[in-house]
Amino acid sequence: MKIDVTDTPSESDLAAISEGLTAFNTADVGPSGRQSLAVLIRDDTDKAIGGISGYTAWGWLFTQWLFVPESLRGRGMAGKLLEAAEAEASARGCFGAWIDTFNPQALKAYQRQGYAVFGELPDFPAGRSRFFLQKKLSPR
């Protein structure tokens, strides 16, 4: 056995980690019911130009990425995206949502949407803090 550090893991390398952890967690706390979730902003040609990418699992919505093009910022678009993702998560039976950011404007936007900070990681990146936020949802 050896430890191998790499910046180019193969798909099968990553699958070994993912499949092993999924099996462990399923045995430990039950199946996650993980489902991808995306809310997309499309332009007039139907090309995706922004939106939300995340997933639902164990009754929670996790927003991994949220991007609003500069031309659409300041119009409440992040709130609309979050509302759509939260509605879908609620329909899937989720009771909570979480997101993280190190952007001060995004932090304020999430707080306006009802998210509350539950953790902070200082100097990630240097000179900023990464904030972790959560919100209760009403499952349908």
mmCIF file of C-alpha atoms in Angstrom:
data_model
loop_
_atom_site.group_PDB
_atom_site.id
_atom_site.type_symbol
_atom_site.label_atom_id
_atom_site.label_comp_id
_atom_site.label_asym_id
_atom_site.label_seq_id
_atom_site.Cartn_x
_atom_site.Cartn_y
_atom_site.Cartn_z
ATOM 1 C CA MET A 1 0.000 0.000 0.000
ATOM 2 C CA LYS A 2 1.191 3.538 -0.749
ATOM 3 C CA ILE A 3 -0.070 7.102 -0.585
ATOM 4 C CA ASP A 4 -0.140 8.820 -3.997
ATOM 5 C CA VAL A 5 -0.539 12.611 -4.219
ATOM 6 C CA THR A 6 -1.705 13.817 -7.649
ATOM 7 C CA ASP A 7 -3.321 16.762 -9.371
ATOM 8 C CA THR A 8 -4.600 14.484 -12.146
ATOM 9 C CA PRO A 9 -6.759 11.782 -10.573
ATOM 10 C CA SER A 10 -8.536 9.505 -13.049
ATOM 11 C CA GLU A 11 -12.297 9.102 -13.144
ATOM 12 C CA SER A 12 -11.884 5.632 -11.611
ATOM 13 C CA ASP A 13 -9.722 7.085 -8.806
ATOM 14 C CA LEU A 14 -12.447 9.583 -7.955
ATOM 15 C CA ALA A 15 -15.154 6.920 -8.294
ATOM 16 C CA ALA A 16 -13.352 4.759 -5.695
ATOM 17 C CA ILE A 17 -13.569 7.614 -3.195
ATOM 18 C CA SER A 18 -17.147 8.596 -4.076
ATOM 19 C CA GLU A 19 -18.525 5.070 -4.107
ATOM 20 C CA GLY A 20 -16.723 4.116 -0.908
ATOM 21 C CA LEU A 21 -17.931 7.182 0.982
ATOM 22 C CA THR A 22 -21.483 6.799 -0.354
ATOM 23 C CA ALA A 23 -21.602 3.174 0.792
ATOM 24 C CA PHE A 24 -20.210 4.109 4.216
ATOM 25 C CA ASN A 25 -22.690 6.956 4.709
ATOM 26 C CA THR A 26 -25.625 4.837 3.531
ATOM 27 C CA ALA A 27 -24.743 2.177 6.086
ATOM 28 C CA ASP A 28 -24.204 4.809 8.780
ATOM 29 C CA VAL A 29 -27.188 7.170 8.348
ATOM 30 C CA GLY A 30 -29.239 5.795 5.451
ATOM 31 C CA PRO A 31 -29.469 6.687 1.791
ATOM 32 C CA SER A 32 -29.086 10.368 0.942
ATOM 33 C CA GLY A 33 -31.633 10.509 -1.859
ATOM 34 C CA ARG A 34 -29.189 12.862 -3.592
ATOM 35 C CA GLN A 35 -30.606 14.577 -6.664
ATOM 36 C CA SER A 36 -29.012 17.290 -8.751
ATOM 37 C CA LEU A 37 -30.826 20.609 -8.930
ATOM 38 C CA ALA A 38 -30.192 23.485 -11.328
ATOM 39 C CA VAL A 39 -32.038 26.736 -11.908
ATOM 40 C CA LEU A 40 -30.811 28.342 -15.101
ATOM 41 C CA ILE A 41 -30.894 31.845 -16.546
ATOM 42 C CA ARG A 42 -31.146 31.572 -20.338
ATOM 43 C CA ASP A 43 -30.612 34.274 -22.942
ATOM 44 C CA ASP A 44 -32.753 34.849 -26.032
ATOM 45 C CA THR A 45 -30.943 32.049 -27.876
ATOM 46 C CA ASP A 46 -31.725 29.618 -25.007
ATOM 47 C CA LYS A 47 -28.064 29.521 -23.944
ATOM 48 C CA ALA A 48 -27.465 29.199 -20.194
ATOM 49 C CA ILE A 49 -25.723 32.366 -18.965
ATOM 50 C CA GLY A 50 -26.009 31.878 -15.208
ATOM 51 C CA GLY A 51 -28.026 30.313 -12.454
ATOM 52 C CA ILE A 52 -27.758 27.880 -9.576
ATOM 53 C CA SER A 53 -26.186 24.450 -9.446
ATOM 54 C CA GLY A 54 -26.518 22.230 -6.420
ATOM 55 C CA TYR A 55 -28.293 19.194 -5.073
ATOM 56 C CA THR A 56 -30.725 17.936 -2.486
ATOM 57 C CA ALA A 57 -29.769 15.207 -0.028
ATOM 58 C CA TRP A 58 -30.891 14.056 3.425
ATOM 59 C CA GLY A 59 -33.642 16.699 3.443
ATOM 60 C CA TRP A 60 -31.340 19.624 2.629
ATOM 61 C CA LEU A 61 -30.770 21.826 -0.393
ATOM 62 C CA PHE A 62 -27.113 22.673 -0.963
ATOM 63 C CA THR A 63 -26.414 25.499 -3.395
ATOM 64 C CA GLN A 64 -22.918 24.769 -4.674
ATOM 65 C CA TRP A 65 -22.692 27.531 -7.278
ATOM 66 C CA LEU A 66 -24.751 30.671 -7.861
ATOM 67 C CA PHE A 67 -23.790 33.027 -10.669
ATOM 68 C CA VAL A 68 -25.650 36.071 -11.971
ATOM 69 C CA PRO A 69 -24.158 37.816 -15.021
ATOM 70 C CA GLU A 70 -23.048 41.365 -14.323
ATOM 71 C CA SER A 71 -25.708 42.808 -16.644
ATOM 72 C CA LEU A 72 -28.448 41.274 -14.459
ATOM 73 C CA ARG A 73 -27.047 42.119 -11.024
ATOM 74 C CA GLY A 74 -28.918 44.487 -8.726
ATOM 75 C CA ARG A 75 -32.320 43.340 -10.005
ATOM 76 C CA GLY A 76 -33.103 40.686 -7.394
ATOM 77 C CA MET A 77 -32.068 37.853 -9.701
ATOM 78 C CA ALA A 78 -30.183 35.943 -6.981
ATOM 79 C CA GLY A 79 -33.330 36.028 -4.853
ATOM 80 C CA LYS A 80 -35.445 34.728 -7.746
ATOM 81 C CA LEU A 81 -32.985 31.904 -8.368
ATOM 82 C CA LEU A 82 -32.910 30.959 -4.686
ATOM 83 C CA GLU A 83 -36.711 31.066 -4.439
ATOM 84 C CA ALA A 84 -37.025 28.708 -7.421
ATOM 85 C CA ALA A 85 -34.431 26.303 -6.003
ATOM 86 C CA GLU A 86 -36.036 26.411 -2.553
ATOM 87 C CA ALA A 87 -39.496 25.722 -4.026
ATOM 88 C CA GLU A 88 -38.166 22.666 -5.848
ATOM 89 C CA ALA A 89 -36.300 21.516 -2.733
ATOM 90 C CA SER A 90 -39.483 21.889 -0.653
ATOM 91 C CA ALA A 91 -41.382 19.854 -3.261
ATOM 92 C CA ARG A 92 -38.704 17.180 -2.818
ATOM 93 C CA GLY A 93 -39.390 17.180 0.931
ATOM 94 C CA CYS A 94 -36.433 19.281 2.064
ATOM 95 C CA PHE A 95 -36.645 21.076 5.397
ATOM 96 C CA GLY A 96 -33.458 23.140 5.152
ATOM 97 C CA ALA A 97 -31.072 24.879 2.759
ATOM 98 C CA TRP A 98 -27.447 25.907 3.059
ATOM 99 C CA ILE A 99 -24.966 27.909 1.055
ATOM 100 C CA ASP A 100 -21.532 29.443 1.565
ATOM 101 C CA THR A 101 -19.793 32.528 0.231
ATOM 102 C CA PHE A 102 -16.792 34.802 0.746
ATOM 103 C CA ASN A 103 -18.352 37.638 -1.279
ATOM 104 C CA PRO A 104 -19.739 40.467 0.920
ATOM 105 C CA GLN A 105 -22.482 41.372 -1.592
ATOM 106 C CA ALA A 106 -23.604 37.763 -1.892
ATOM 107 C CA LEU A 107 -23.642 37.466 1.907
ATOM 108 C CA LYS A 108 -26.065 40.403 2.119
ATOM 109 C CA ALA A 109 -28.221 38.982 -0.688
ATOM 110 C CA TYR A 110 -28.505 35.608 1.054
ATOM 111 C CA GLN A 111 -29.356 37.260 4.351
ATOM 112 C CA ARG A 112 -32.107 39.279 2.603
ATOM 113 C CA GLN A 113 -33.516 35.929 1.460
ATOM 114 C CA GLY A 114 -33.730 34.712 5.059
ATOM 115 C CA TYR A 115 -30.455 32.824 5.346
ATOM 116 C CA ALA A 116 -28.645 33.066 8.698
ATOM 117 C CA VAL A 117 -24.918 32.644 9.293
ATOM 118 C CA PHE A 118 -24.022 29.486 11.236
ATOM 119 C CA GLY A 119 -20.280 29.515 10.696
ATOM 120 C CA GLU A 120 -17.336 31.593 9.583
ATOM 121 C CA LEU A 121 -13.913 30.589 8.297
ATOM 122 C CA PRO A 122 -11.580 33.610 8.587
ATOM 123 C CA ASP A 123 -8.966 34.301 5.910
ATOM 124 C CA PHE A 124 -10.568 32.105 3.255
ATOM 125 C CA PRO A 125 -9.391 33.621 1.008
ATOM 126 C CA ALA A 126 -6.785 35.794 2.737
ATOM 127 C CA GLY A 127 -8.318 39.047 3.919
ATOM 128 C CA ARG A 128 -11.889 37.747 3.704
ATOM 129 C CA SER A 129 -14.057 35.307 5.577
ATOM 130 C CA ARG A 130 -16.058 32.440 4.120
ATOM 131 C CA PHE A 131 -19.535 32.431 5.640
ATOM 132 C CA PHE A 132 -21.799 29.401 5.902
ATOM 133 C CA LEU A 133 -25.520 30.145 5.941
ATOM 134 C CA GLN A 134 -28.679 28.126 6.444
ATOM 135 C CA LYS A 135 -32.416 28.581 6.077
ATOM 136 C CA LYS A 136 -35.384 26.525 7.202
ATOM 137 C CA LEU A 137 -37.719 25.334 4.455
ATOM 138 C CA SER A 138 -41.264 23.999 4.644
ATOM 139 C CA PRO A 139 -41.433 20.579 2.981
ATOM 140 C CA ARG A 140 -44.487 19.974 0.798
#
